[in-house]
Structures are given as C-alpha cells and as structure tokens.
Amino acid sequence: MNEVCFRTRHLPNPASLETYRSIGGYETLKRLVTEKVPAAEIINQVKLSGLRGRGGAGFPTGLKWSFMPRYYDGPKYVICNTDEGEPGTFKDRDIIRYNPHQVIEGMAIAAYAMGARVGYNYIHGEIWAEYLAFERALDEARAAGFLGEHLFGTDFSFDIYAHHGYGAYICGEETALIESIEGKKGQPRFKPPFPASYGLYGRPTNVNNTESYASIPYILQYGGQAFQDLGVPGSGGTKIFSVSGHVEKPGNYEIGMGTPFPKLLELAGGVWKGRKLKAVIPGGSSTAVVPGEIMMQCTMDYDSIAKVGGSSLGAGSVIVMDETTDMVQVLNRLSYFYYEESCGQCTPCREGTGWLWRVVRRIAQGKGRPEDLDLLLDVSNNISGRTICALGDAAATPVISFIKHFRPEFEYYIQHGRSMVTG
Amino acid sequence: MLSAEAIAQIDRELTKYPPEHRQSAVISALRIVQAEQGWLSQENITDVAEYLGIPPIRALEVATFYNMFELKPVGKYKITVCTNISCMLRDCASIVQHLEKRLGITFGETTPDGKFTLREGECMGCCGGAPLFHINNTDMYEFLTPEKVDEILEGLK
C-alpha cells in the first residue's frame, strides 16, 4: 500500500522537501533535464505505464501529452487540477498535504516533456490550509533550485504558481478551470478546439489531475513498465481510493489497480456497526450506483467496474452505503447538488437539473406522482449528451441508476408517502 | 478604496500571471477584500475591478458565480456545513440540528448579535472527515460531534 503517490506518508514530516529528497525526490527531474532525455522518450514511458487520467475521465495521460504541439512559437502551459469537489472525492487534498513535492516534480517533468515554462496548480476553494501548504512547498522547491530559471544549469526554466478557487464544482472541468484562471466565470468551453491547441490565454495547455502528475516521477524513476505492473492490463499502476460513508475507517487507500473490492472494504474497516452492505457509488457522485452484491464481485479497475459493475471507476471515490440507507433521500441530496452547481450555460442542464431535483424532492417529501419515475428518466435522457460538458450527464447518471437498481423504494414512496427503509 | 494591505496582497497574486492578464487575479483579489471586510459590497467589487483594469461587470459576475463570496453582510463567524452525501451518511443532520438549536438560527441566517452566520455548503473535497464544516472559508473542522461543536464555538470570541 501507498507505493506511489503516498510513498512519503509513513515517514516523519512526509510533506517536507528533506523527506522527499530522502526517497530520491527531484533526482529523476535532474537526470532527465541534465541528460537531455528526448521528450518523445519520456512520453513513451508515460504511455507504457498505462497511466490514465486520475481526475475521473480515465483518458490515457501519455496520449494526452502527445497532443501538445512540439514546435510552437510562444508560451505553453501545464496545469494541475486540484479542484476536487465531486462528492466522495478527497484524495488530491491528501497528496498536497503529505507529498506536495512529488506533484511539483511531476509537473516539472511534464513541462520539460511538453516545452512549457509556466505551470499552475488550481486548488479547490474550500481547502485553504492545503493551498497555503502548497505555496510553502513551491517556495522550498524554488529555494532549492528545483523551480526557476536555468534549472540544474541547463536552458530549461520552469516555475509553478498556486491558483486558489472559490467554490465552484464546475471548475474541475478542464476548460472551466482554464476560464477560471483567466479570471472569468467557470463556464466550460465548447470543444474542439481542445486545450492542447487552444488553452490558457489561447495557448497550448495540458491539464492533468493531481494524482496523475504525482505518478509521473515514479514512472520516470522506475520505468513505465514497473508502474503498469503495479496494476492490471488496461489499468496500470496504483490508484488512491477515497472511501467514505458507512465504513469504520473512512480515508484514502493507495492500492494496486485490480484489487478486489472486498479487500478495499476490509482496509476501510468494513461496513460500520456490523451492518450489511447495501450499495456503493464506486467513482464519485457522477458514477452509477452499484448494488452491494454486485460490487462485492468487482475488482477496482476501469474494466471491472464498467463490465461487472455497470458503472465507472471515475476518480476512485468510493461511497459506501449500509442497509439502513434511504436511497430516495440520497438521490434527493445528489440531485440538489447538480442543480446548485450547474453553470447555467446549456439549457438542458440548467433547466433539467432543477427539474430533476424538484421531482425527486417531491417524491422524497411523500408527494410523488405515479408518472414521476418515467418523467425523471425522460428528463435524464434529454439532458445526457446534449450539453457542452459532462455535468449534465453527471446529473442524469445517478437518477437513472438509482431508479434502475432501487425502483421499489421509489415506488413505495410514491404509493405510501413514506420510506420503505426508515418508515 | 482598497486598503494598502489589500493592495500589497493583490500585487503578490498579480506576479503569478502575465502582466497583460491582470484579470486572472480577480478571484484572489475579491477573496482578499472579503477576508478584510467580511463581505463584498458593490463598491468593493468596483474597486477591485478598477485596480485590475477590468470592467466592473467582469468582477461582479465572478463574485456572483463562485459560492464562497458573500454579497451581503454576514456574521463575524460564518459556519458553512457540508450536507452532501458523504456527510449526510455520517449524520451531518445531527450537527446541523445542534448548531440550529444552539445558535437559534437556520441556514442563511445570522444571529442578532452579528456573531454567527450559518450556511449550507456543497462538497468540500474532505469527505473522509465527515461530518465537517469550515469557518470563514478557511478553518476546516472534521469528524464533528455535538460535543466537539460546543468546544469549537466556545473557543470563538
């Protein structure tokens, strides 16, 4: 456990530069830069590693890097997405808390490979202490000569700045995040063009999640194959799983991809109070809910969660619900979240998320109508795929999956005006 | 008028961005002014816009978009409780009830002495510490119990 992103966590002062250096920190960056290792070779190692975007989309990181134009007359940017606000997700905060220098080194390697001179780390508004801690880590790295002009006496210069968000879930979407750094409302851009050709200030930009960047120094230190071998085919490496909800020990667990779900549940102390498992949201609130008995057959990797669980691994944000959970009330809260966080740009999402929430709310208040479930599915299907970004689909997915797997609970509410579970 | 301290802090933020992109510092600038004033008046927002050299509407739309900004006066201590699902599953309702009973206010309200404001928050990305709240957008308190809430409130003067 904790072999890659959390590899300093068992040491004293895990976040300090001294500790990071004691495990070989920044040596990989130094080697790549001073030996002038070609960018193509670095990107090949990242491809070989099987690393897929850890923010939830799961897009192959090496492939994304290869989209950045090699020759471009002007500035290019690398951006780290630490705007973590998807319900159930809290891993990037702990990476910043326990191992910020590995993120910095990962970003610097990325910048070297893609020809960027400036990087930004966009940090979620609600985690102020972590923002300050990251600023301190940047100062330490600058003072030690790992950021700044002419690193290691070469012509490679790179610096990183921390950018603090202020409470907008949508800014986790990479183009909304770019708009936000430009000082605008966080409204996603129409794509294409993708950030690799038109990103921050209209310049080529690469955006990756915090955990993705933190995996990079390991990949370049030990080789892409070594990282791949920590996981399973199709899902290379380790993954941090954030386990929350009804478990004895909520927290972050960094384990190999492909680890059976029951093993992860055991690490998190099992279902709390000796109760039975009812359901799991495996990848954050935007991923489909999975009934407990199906989840117990899954392994924690992209393929298994998709094929066996019928959901997606997302950001690895595992929300556990025990047998006493009222699924209608959970969906009510989730639907409110998407209504509240819709940026208002696309009509199907702006209007649809409010509509979904109002209908789920009236069911949860015991005022549901017999036609409401069909109405919810109809509205959901008319949001999905009809918006600029994925927030619309993210709002529809819980509605569709909760009704699919727990329809009798919804019907009971509609018929009896109260919960089948809590009475 | 922005205070000298606020300007110094905003200037530091501006060093992060290309000189022709002063607008990039608008969220930070508004945050800095709010931390100083407690909330953002129309005048504060206009002052920030003028300092950054952007139209006031550009600063106003940012202030209204990001939900940690306060556009009306709030209490000395703004307590924002996350009620999203991971917190809900760990019984944040008992924390909300306890706060409401103790302070005599509900979400969106301020105590008559102007000391406390209660807000419902969205996911703060700290679900492992549920239930939780943060105070004045900066101080996070996790693994809350009614007893722990009492201790925290008593420590606020």
Coordinates of C-alpha atoms in Angstrom, one line a residue:
Chain A
M1 CA 0.0 0.0 0.0
N2 CA 1.0 3.6 -0.5
E3 CA 3.7 2.8 -3.1
V4 CA 3.5 5.8 -5.5
C5 CA 1.7 9.0 -4.6
F6 CA 1.8 8.4 -0.8
R7 CA 5.3 7.0 -0.7
T8 CA 6.4 9.5 1.9
R9 CA 3.4 9.1 4.1
H10 CA 4.9 6.6 6.6
L11 CA 7.9 8.9 7.1
P12 CA 8.3 11.7 9.7
N13 CA 7.3 15.2 8.1
P14 CA 6.1 13.5 5.0
A15 CA 5.5 16.8 3.1
S16 CA 8.9 18.3 3.6
L17 CA 11.5 18.7 0.9
E18 CA 14.0 16.9 3.0
T19 CA 11.8 13.8 3.3
Y20 CA 11.0 13.8 -0.4
R21 CA 14.7 14.0 -1.2
S22 CA 15.4 11.1 1.1
I23 CA 13.4 8.8 -1.2
G24 CA 15.2 10.2 -4.3
G25 CA 12.9 13.1 -4.9
Y26 CA 13.9 15.5 -7.8
E27 CA 16.7 13.2 -8.9
T28 CA 14.5 12.0 -11.8
L29 CA 13.8 15.5 -12.9
K30 CA 17.5 16.3 -12.7
R31 CA 18.5 13.3 -14.7
L32 CA 16.0 13.9 -17.5
V33 CA 16.9 17.6 -17.8
T34 CA 20.7 17.3 -17.5
E35 CA 21.0 14.3 -19.7
K36 CA 18.6 16.0 -22.2
V37 CA 16.5 12.9 -22.5
P38 CA 14.3 13.4 -25.5
A39 CA 10.6 14.4 -24.9
A40 CA 9.4 11.5 -27.1
E41 CA 11.2 9.0 -24.8
I42 CA 9.5 10.5 -21.7
I43 CA 6.1 10.4 -23.3
N44 CA 6.6 6.8 -24.4
Q45 CA 7.3 5.8 -20.8
V46 CA 4.1 7.5 -19.7
K47 CA 2.2 5.7 -22.4
L48 CA 3.9 2.4 -21.5
S49 CA 2.9 2.9 -17.8
G50 CA -0.8 2.6 -18.6
L51 CA -1.5 5.8 -16.5
R52 CA -5.0 7.1 -17.2
G53 CA -6.3 10.4 -16.0
R54 CA -7.0 10.2 -12.3
G55 CA -9.5 13.0 -12.2
G56 CA -12.3 10.8 -13.4
A57 CA -12.2 10.7 -17.2
G58 CA -9.6 8.0 -17.4
F59 CA -8.1 9.3 -20.6
P60 CA -4.5 7.9 -21.3
T61 CA -2.1 10.5 -19.9
G62 CA 0.7 9.7 -22.3
L63 CA -1.6 10.1 -25.3
K64 CA -2.9 13.4 -23.9
W65 CA 0.7 14.7 -23.6
S66 CA 1.4 13.7 -27.2
F67 CA -1.4 16.1 -28.4
M68 CA 0.6 19.1 -27.3
P69 CA 2.4 20.7 -30.3
R70 CA 6.1 20.1 -30.2
Y71 CA 7.0 23.2 -32.1
Y72 CA 5.1 26.3 -31.1
D73 CA 6.3 29.8 -31.2
G74 CA 5.1 31.2 -27.8
P75 CA 4.3 30.1 -24.3
K76 CA 2.8 26.8 -23.4
Y77 CA 1.3 25.8 -20.1
V78 CA 0.9 22.8 -17.8
I79 CA -1.9 22.9 -15.3
C80 CA -2.6 20.7 -12.3
N81 CA -6.2 20.2 -11.4
T82 CA -6.6 20.1 -7.6
D83 CA -10.1 21.4 -7.8
E84 CA -11.5 18.4 -6.1
G85 CA -15.2 18.8 -5.2
E86 CA -17.0 15.8 -6.6
P87 CA -18.9 14.3 -3.6
G88 CA -16.9 11.4 -2.3
T89 CA -13.5 12.6 -3.6
F90 CA -10.8 13.7 -1.2
K91 CA -7.5 12.2 -2.4
D92 CA -5.8 15.2 -4.0
R93 CA -6.1 17.1 -0.8
D94 CA -4.1 14.3 0.9
I95 CA -1.5 14.3 -1.9
I96 CA -0.9 18.0 -1.3
R97 CA -0.9 17.5 2.4
Y98 CA 1.5 14.6 2.5
N99 CA 3.6 14.7 -0.7
P100 CA 3.4 18.1 -2.5
H101 CA 6.9 17.9 -3.9
Q102 CA 6.0 14.8 -5.9
V103 CA 3.3 16.9 -7.6
I104 CA 5.8 19.6 -8.3
E105 CA 8.4 17.2 -9.7
G106 CA 5.7 15.6 -11.8
M107 CA 4.6 18.9 -13.2
A108 CA 8.2 19.9 -13.9
I109 CA 8.8 16.6 -15.8
A110 CA 5.6 17.3 -17.8
A111 CA 6.7 20.8 -18.5
Y112 CA 10.1 19.6 -19.7
A113 CA 8.5 16.9 -21.9
M114 CA 5.9 19.4 -23.4
G115 CA 8.0 22.5 -23.6
A116 CA 6.2 24.6 -21.0
R117 CA 7.8 27.2 -18.9
V118 CA 5.0 28.0 -16.5
G119 CA 2.6 25.8 -14.6
Y120 CA -0.4 26.5 -12.4
N121 CA -2.0 24.3 -9.7
Y122 CA -5.7 25.1 -9.3
I123 CA -6.6 24.3 -5.8
H124 CA -10.2 23.8 -4.5
G125 CA -11.6 26.8 -2.7
E126 CA -12.5 25.0 0.5
I127 CA -9.1 23.7 1.3
W128 CA -7.3 26.8 2.3
A129 CA -4.7 25.2 4.6
E130 CA -3.6 23.0 1.8
Y131 CA -3.3 25.9 -0.6
L132 CA -1.0 27.7 1.9
A133 CA 0.9 24.4 2.3
F134 CA 1.4 24.1 -1.4
E135 CA 2.6 27.7 -1.7
R136 CA 5.2 26.9 1.0
A137 CA 6.3 23.7 -0.9
L138 CA 6.7 25.9 -4.0
D139 CA 8.9 28.3 -2.0
E140 CA 11.0 25.4 -0.8
A141 CA 11.4 24.0 -4.3
R142 CA 12.4 27.4 -5.6
A143 CA 15.0 28.0 -2.9
A144 CA 16.5 24.5 -3.6
G145 CA 16.8 25.2 -7.3
F146 CA 14.1 22.8 -8.5
L147 CA 11.9 25.6 -9.9
G148 CA 13.1 28.8 -11.5
E149 CA 15.4 29.9 -14.3
H150 CA 18.0 27.6 -15.8
L151 CA 17.4 24.6 -13.7
F152 CA 20.5 22.5 -13.0
G153 CA 22.5 24.9 -15.1
T154 CA 20.6 24.0 -18.3
D155 CA 18.5 26.1 -20.6
F156 CA 15.3 24.6 -19.1
S157 CA 13.3 27.1 -16.9
F158 CA 10.1 26.4 -15.2
D159 CA 8.0 27.8 -12.4
I160 CA 4.7 26.9 -10.8
Y161 CA 2.1 29.1 -9.2
A162 CA -0.8 28.1 -7.0
H163 CA -4.2 29.4 -8.0
H164 CA -7.0 29.3 -5.4
G165 CA -10.6 28.6 -6.5
Y166 CA -13.6 29.9 -4.6
G167 CA -16.4 27.4 -4.5
A168 CA -17.5 26.1 -8.0
Y169 CA -17.7 22.4 -8.7
I170 CA -17.7 23.0 -12.4
C171 CA -14.2 24.4 -12.3
G172 CA -13.0 20.8 -12.1
E173 CA -13.9 20.5 -15.8
E174 CA -10.7 21.4 -17.5
T175 CA -11.9 24.2 -19.8
A176 CA -14.0 25.8 -17.0
L177 CA -10.8 25.6 -14.9
I178 CA -8.9 27.4 -17.6
E179 CA -11.6 30.1 -17.8
S180 CA -11.4 30.5 -14.1
I181 CA -7.6 31.0 -14.1
E182 CA -8.3 33.7 -16.7
G183 CA -10.5 35.4 -14.1
K184 CA -13.9 34.5 -15.5
K185 CA -16.9 32.6 -14.5
G186 CA -16.2 28.9 -14.7
Q187 CA -18.2 28.0 -17.8
P188 CA -16.8 25.2 -19.9
R189 CA -15.7 25.9 -23.4
F190 CA -17.0 24.2 -26.5
K191 CA -14.6 21.6 -27.8
P192 CA -12.8 21.3 -30.1
P193 CA -10.5 23.1 -30.0
F194 CA -9.1 21.2 -27.1
P195 CA -6.7 22.8 -24.6
A196 CA -3.7 21.2 -26.3
S197 CA -4.2 23.6 -29.2
Y198 CA -6.2 26.4 -27.5
G199 CA -5.9 26.5 -23.7
L200 CA -4.9 29.1 -21.1
Y201 CA -4.8 32.6 -22.7
G202 CA -5.4 30.8 -26.0
R203 CA -2.0 28.9 -25.7
P204 CA -1.3 25.2 -25.9
T205 CA -2.1 23.8 -22.4
N206 CA -2.0 20.4 -20.8
V207 CA -4.3 19.8 -17.8
N208 CA -3.9 16.7 -15.6
N209 CA -5.2 15.7 -12.3
T210 CA -3.0 16.0 -9.1
E211 CA -2.7 12.2 -8.7
S212 CA -1.7 11.9 -12.4
Y213 CA 1.2 14.3 -12.0
A214 CA 2.2 12.7 -8.7
S215 CA 2.5 9.4 -10.5
I216 CA 4.9 10.8 -13.1
P217 CA 8.2 10.9 -11.0
Y218 CA 7.7 7.2 -10.1
I219 CA 7.1 6.3 -13.8
L220 CA 10.2 8.0 -14.9
Q221 CA 12.3 6.8 -12.0
Y222 CA 11.4 3.1 -12.3
G223 CA 10.1 2.9 -15.9
G224 CA 6.6 2.8 -17.4
Q225 CA 6.5 -1.0 -17.2
A226 CA 7.2 -1.0 -13.5
F227 CA 4.2 1.3 -12.9
Q228 CA 2.0 -0.8 -15.2
D229 CA 3.0 -3.9 -13.3
L230 CA 1.6 -2.4 -10.1
G231 CA -1.9 -2.7 -11.7
V232 CA -3.6 -4.9 -14.3
P233 CA -3.8 -4.7 -18.1
G234 CA -5.9 -1.7 -19.1
S235 CA -5.5 -0.1 -15.7
G236 CA -1.8 0.5 -15.0
G237 CA -0.3 1.4 -11.6
T238 CA -1.7 2.1 -8.2
K239 CA -4.8 4.2 -7.5
I240 CA -5.8 6.1 -4.5
F241 CA -9.3 5.1 -3.4
S242 CA -11.1 7.6 -1.2
V243 CA -13.5 5.6 0.9
S244 CA -16.3 7.5 2.7
G245 CA -19.8 6.9 4.1
H246 CA -20.7 3.9 6.1
V247 CA -17.3 2.3 6.9
E248 CA -15.4 2.0 10.1
K249 CA -12.3 3.7 8.8
P250 CA -13.0 6.3 6.1
G251 CA -9.9 7.5 4.3
N252 CA -7.6 7.2 1.4
Y253 CA -6.1 3.9 0.4
E254 CA -3.5 3.7 -2.3
I255 CA -3.5 0.2 -3.7
G256 CA -2.8 -1.6 -7.0
M257 CA -5.4 -1.4 -9.7
G258 CA -7.3 -4.6 -9.9
T259 CA -7.5 -5.1 -6.1
P260 CA -10.8 -6.9 -5.3
F261 CA -13.4 -4.5 -3.8
P262 CA -13.9 -6.7 -0.7
K263 CA -10.2 -6.2 0.1
L264 CA -10.6 -2.4 -0.2
L265 CA -13.7 -2.6 2.0
E266 CA -11.7 -4.6 4.6
L267 CA -8.9 -1.9 4.6
A268 CA -11.5 0.7 5.3
G269 CA -12.6 -1.4 8.3
G270 CA -15.6 -2.9 6.7
V271 CA -19.2 -1.7 6.8
W272 CA -19.7 0.2 10.1
K273 CA -21.7 -1.0 13.1
G274 CA -21.6 -4.6 11.8
R275 CA -24.3 -3.8 9.2
K276 CA -24.8 -5.2 5.8
L277 CA -23.6 -3.5 2.6
K278 CA -26.5 -2.1 0.5
A279 CA -24.9 -0.1 -2.3
V280 CA -21.7 1.6 -3.4
I281 CA -21.0 4.6 -5.6
P282 CA -17.6 3.5 -6.9
G283 CA -16.2 6.6 -8.6
G284 CA -17.7 9.7 -7.1
S285 CA -21.2 11.0 -7.3
S286 CA -21.3 11.2 -11.1
T287 CA -20.9 7.5 -11.5
A288 CA -23.7 5.0 -11.4
V289 CA -24.7 3.4 -8.1
V290 CA -23.9 -0.3 -7.8
P291 CA -25.8 -2.7 -5.6
G292 CA -23.7 -4.2 -2.8
E293 CA -23.8 -7.8 -4.0
I294 CA -22.6 -6.8 -7.5
M295 CA -19.9 -4.5 -6.1
M296 CA -18.5 -7.4 -4.0
Q297 CA -17.7 -9.2 -7.3
C298 CA -15.8 -6.2 -8.7
T299 CA -12.1 -5.6 -8.8
M300 CA -11.0 -1.9 -8.5
D301 CA -10.0 -1.2 -12.1
Y302 CA -11.6 0.5 -15.1
D303 CA -12.7 -2.7 -16.9
S304 CA -14.3 -4.5 -14.0
I305 CA -16.2 -1.5 -12.6
A306 CA -17.5 -0.9 -16.1
K307 CA -18.3 -4.5 -17.2
V308 CA -19.2 -6.2 -13.9
G309 CA -20.5 -3.1 -12.0
G310 CA -22.1 -1.3 -14.9
S311 CA -20.6 1.9 -13.6
S312 CA -17.2 3.6 -13.9
L313 CA -14.1 4.0 -11.8
G314 CA -14.2 7.8 -12.0
A315 CA -11.8 9.4 -9.6
G316 CA -11.9 6.3 -7.3
S317 CA -14.2 7.9 -4.9
V318 CA -16.0 5.0 -3.1
I319 CA -19.1 6.0 -1.2
V320 CA -20.4 3.1 0.9
M321 CA -24.0 2.8 2.0
D322 CA -25.3 0.3 4.6
E323 CA -28.6 -1.5 4.7
T324 CA -30.3 1.4 6.6
T325 CA -29.7 3.9 3.8
D326 CA -32.8 5.6 2.3
M327 CA -31.8 5.7 -1.4
V328 CA -34.5 8.2 -2.3
Q329 CA -33.1 10.7 0.2
V330 CA -29.6 10.1 -1.1
L331 CA -30.7 10.9 -4.6
N332 CA -32.6 13.9 -3.4
R333 CA -29.4 15.4 -2.0
L334 CA -27.3 14.5 -5.0
S335 CA -29.9 16.0 -7.4
Y336 CA -29.8 19.2 -5.4
F337 CA -26.0 19.3 -5.8
Y338 CA -26.1 19.2 -9.6
Y339 CA -28.9 21.7 -9.7
E340 CA -26.9 24.0 -7.5
E341 CA -23.6 23.5 -9.4
S342 CA -24.9 23.7 -13.0
C343 CA -23.1 26.7 -14.5
G344 CA -26.2 27.7 -16.3
Q345 CA -24.7 27.8 -19.8
C346 CA -26.6 25.0 -21.6
T347 CA -30.4 24.9 -21.4
P348 CA -30.8 21.1 -21.0
C349 CA -28.5 21.1 -17.9
R350 CA -29.6 24.5 -16.4
E351 CA -33.3 23.6 -16.7
G352 CA -33.0 19.9 -16.5
T353 CA -31.1 19.7 -13.2
G354 CA -33.6 21.9 -11.5
W355 CA -36.5 19.8 -12.9
L356 CA -34.8 16.5 -11.8
W357 CA -34.3 17.9 -8.3
R358 CA -37.8 19.2 -7.9
V359 CA -39.3 15.9 -8.9
V360 CA -37.0 13.8 -6.7
R361 CA -37.7 16.2 -3.9
R362 CA -41.4 15.8 -4.1
I363 CA -41.1 12.0 -4.1
A364 CA -38.8 12.3 -1.0
Q365 CA -41.4 14.5 0.6
G366 CA -44.1 11.9 0.1
K367 CA -45.8 13.9 -2.6
G368 CA -44.7 11.9 -5.6
R369 CA -47.0 11.1 -8.5
P370 CA -47.3 7.7 -10.3
E371 CA -45.8 9.1 -13.5
D372 CA -42.8 10.7 -11.8
L373 CA -40.3 7.9 -12.4
D374 CA -40.9 7.9 -16.1
L375 CA -40.7 11.7 -16.1
L376 CA -37.3 11.5 -14.3
L377 CA -36.0 9.1 -16.9
D378 CA -37.3 11.1 -19.7
V379 CA -35.7 14.3 -18.4
S380 CA -32.4 12.5 -17.7
N381 CA -32.3 11.1 -21.2
N382 CA -32.9 14.5 -22.7
I383 CA -30.0 16.0 -20.7
S384 CA -27.5 13.3 -21.5
G385 CA -25.3 14.0 -24.5
R386 CA -26.9 17.4 -25.1
T387 CA -24.6 19.7 -23.2
I388 CA -21.2 21.2 -23.7
C389 CA -19.6 19.4 -20.7
A390 CA -20.2 16.3 -18.7
L391 CA -22.0 17.9 -15.8
G392 CA -25.4 17.2 -17.5
D393 CA -24.6 13.6 -17.9
A394 CA -23.2 13.5 -14.3
A395 CA -26.6 14.8 -13.1
A396 CA -28.5 12.3 -15.1
T397 CA -26.4 9.2 -14.2
P398 CA -27.4 9.0 -10.5
V399 CA -31.1 9.4 -11.3
I400 CA -31.1 6.7 -14.0
S401 CA -29.0 4.2 -11.9
F402 CA -30.8 4.8 -8.6
I403 CA -34.2 4.2 -10.3
K404 CA -32.8 1.2 -12.1
H405 CA -31.5 -0.6 -9.1
F406 CA -33.8 0.7 -6.3
R407 CA -37.1 1.3 -8.2
P408 CA -39.2 -0.4 -5.5
E409 CA -38.0 2.1 -2.9
F410 CA -39.1 5.0 -5.2
E411 CA -42.4 3.3 -5.9
Y412 CA -43.1 2.8 -2.2
Y413 CA -42.5 6.5 -1.5
I414 CA -44.9 7.4 -4.3
Q415 CA -47.6 4.9 -3.1
H416 CA -47.3 5.3 0.7
G417 CA -45.8 8.8 1.1
R418 CA -43.0 7.5 3.2
S419 CA -39.8 5.5 3.2
M420 CA -39.7 1.7 2.7
V421 CA -36.4 1.7 4.7
T422 CA -36.8 4.1 7.5
G423 CA -40.6 4.1 7.8
Chain B
M1 CA -10.9 52.3 -1.6
L2 CA -8.7 49.3 -1.3
S3 CA -6.5 49.2 1.8
A4 CA -2.8 49.3 1.4
E5 CA -2.6 45.8 2.9
A6 CA -5.1 44.5 0.4
I7 CA -3.2 46.1 -2.5
A8 CA 0.0 44.5 -1.3
Q9 CA -1.6 41.1 -1.2
I10 CA -3.3 41.6 -4.6
D11 CA 0.1 42.7 -6.1
R12 CA 1.6 39.5 -4.9
E13 CA -1.1 37.5 -6.7
L14 CA -0.6 39.5 -9.8
T15 CA 3.0 38.3 -10.0
K16 CA 1.7 34.8 -10.8
Y17 CA 0.2 35.9 -14.2
P18 CA 1.4 37.5 -17.4
P19 CA 1.2 41.3 -16.9
E20 CA -1.4 41.6 -19.7
H21 CA -3.7 39.2 -17.8
R22 CA -4.5 41.1 -14.6
Q23 CA -8.0 39.7 -14.7
S24 CA -6.5 36.4 -13.7
A25 CA -6.1 37.7 -10.1
V26 CA -9.8 38.7 -9.8
I27 CA -10.9 35.7 -7.6
S28 CA -7.9 36.2 -5.3
A29 CA -8.4 40.0 -5.2
L30 CA -12.1 39.6 -4.2
R31 CA -11.1 36.9 -1.7
I32 CA -8.6 39.2 -0.1
V33 CA -11.0 42.1 0.1
Q34 CA -13.7 39.8 1.5
A35 CA -11.4 38.5 4.2
E36 CA -10.7 42.1 5.2
Q37 CA -14.3 43.4 5.1
G38 CA -16.2 40.3 5.9
W39 CA -18.3 40.6 2.7
L40 CA -18.2 42.3 -0.7
S41 CA -20.2 45.5 -1.3
Q42 CA -20.8 46.8 -4.8
E43 CA -18.2 49.4 -4.0
N44 CA -15.6 46.8 -3.1
I45 CA -16.3 44.9 -6.3
T46 CA -15.9 48.1 -8.4
D47 CA -12.7 49.0 -6.5
V48 CA -11.2 45.6 -7.3
A49 CA -12.3 45.9 -11.0
E50 CA -10.7 49.3 -11.3
Y51 CA -7.5 48.2 -9.7
L52 CA -7.3 45.3 -12.1
G53 CA -8.3 47.4 -15.1
I54 CA -11.3 45.4 -16.0
P55 CA -15.0 46.5 -16.4
P56 CA -16.9 46.2 -13.0
I57 CA -19.3 43.7 -14.6
R58 CA -16.4 41.2 -15.0
A59 CA -15.7 41.4 -11.3
L60 CA -19.4 41.3 -10.4
E61 CA -20.1 38.2 -12.4
V62 CA -17.2 36.4 -10.8
A63 CA -18.4 37.5 -7.3
T64 CA -21.9 36.1 -8.1
F65 CA -20.7 32.9 -9.7
Y66 CA -18.4 31.4 -7.0
N67 CA -20.3 30.5 -4.0
M68 CA -17.8 31.3 -1.2
F69 CA -18.3 35.0 -1.9
E70 CA -20.7 36.9 0.3
L71 CA -22.6 39.8 -1.3
K72 CA -24.5 40.7 1.9
P73 CA -23.1 41.2 5.4
V74 CA -22.5 38.0 7.4
G75 CA -21.7 37.3 11.0
K76 CA -18.2 37.6 12.4
Y77 CA -18.0 33.8 12.1
K78 CA -19.6 32.2 9.0
I79 CA -20.1 28.5 9.6
T80 CA -20.5 26.5 6.4
V81 CA -21.7 23.0 7.0
C82 CA -21.3 20.4 4.2
T83 CA -24.5 18.4 3.8
N84 CA -23.6 16.5 0.7
I85 CA -23.9 12.7 0.6
S86 CA -20.7 11.5 2.4
C87 CA -21.5 13.9 5.2
M88 CA -25.2 13.0 5.1
L89 CA -24.3 9.3 5.5
R90 CA -22.3 10.3 8.6
D91 CA -25.2 12.1 10.1
C92 CA -24.4 15.7 9.4
A93 CA -28.1 16.3 10.2
S94 CA -27.3 16.0 13.9
I95 CA -24.6 18.6 13.6
V96 CA -26.9 21.0 11.7
Q97 CA -29.7 20.5 14.3
H98 CA -27.2 21.1 17.1
L99 CA -26.0 24.3 15.6
E100 CA -29.5 25.5 14.8
K101 CA -30.6 24.8 18.4
R102 CA -27.6 26.4 20.0
L103 CA -27.4 29.5 17.8
G104 CA -31.2 29.9 17.3
I105 CA -30.8 30.4 13.6
T106 CA -31.1 28.2 10.5
F107 CA -29.2 28.2 7.1
G108 CA -28.9 31.6 5.6
E109 CA -29.4 33.4 8.9
T110 CA -27.3 35.5 11.2
T111 CA -27.6 35.7 15.0
P112 CA -29.0 39.0 16.2
D113 CA -25.6 39.9 17.8
G114 CA -24.0 39.6 14.4
K115 CA -21.6 36.9 15.7
F116 CA -22.6 33.8 13.7
T117 CA -24.0 33.0 10.2
L118 CA -25.0 29.5 9.3
R119 CA -24.6 28.3 5.7
E120 CA -25.3 25.1 3.9
G121 CA -22.2 24.1 1.8
E122 CA -21.5 21.9 -1.1
C123 CA -18.9 19.2 -1.2
M124 CA -15.6 20.5 0.2
G125 CA -13.5 17.5 -1.0
C126 CA -12.8 16.3 2.5
C127 CA -15.4 13.5 2.7
G128 CA -13.1 11.2 4.7
G129 CA -13.5 13.6 7.7
A130 CA -17.3 13.8 7.6
P131 CA -19.3 15.3 9.2
L132 CA -17.5 18.7 8.8
F133 CA -17.7 22.4 8.5
H134 CA -15.5 25.3 7.8
I135 CA -15.4 28.7 9.4
N136 CA -14.9 31.9 7.4
N137 CA -13.9 29.9 4.3
T138 CA -10.6 29.0 5.9
D139 CA -10.6 26.8 9.0
M140 CA -11.8 23.3 8.5
Y141 CA -13.1 21.2 11.3
E142 CA -13.7 17.5 10.7
F143 CA -15.1 14.4 12.5
L144 CA -17.6 16.6 14.2
T145 CA -19.8 15.6 17.1
P146 CA -22.2 17.9 19.0
E147 CA -19.7 18.0 21.9
K148 CA -16.9 19.0 19.6
V149 CA -19.1 21.6 18.0
D150 CA -19.6 23.1 21.5
E151 CA -15.9 23.2 22.1
I152 CA -15.2 25.0 18.8
L153 CA -18.0 27.5 19.4
E154 CA -16.8 28.3 22.9
G155 CA -13.3 29.0 21.5
L156 CA -14.7 31.7 19.2
K157 CA -14.7 35.1 20.9

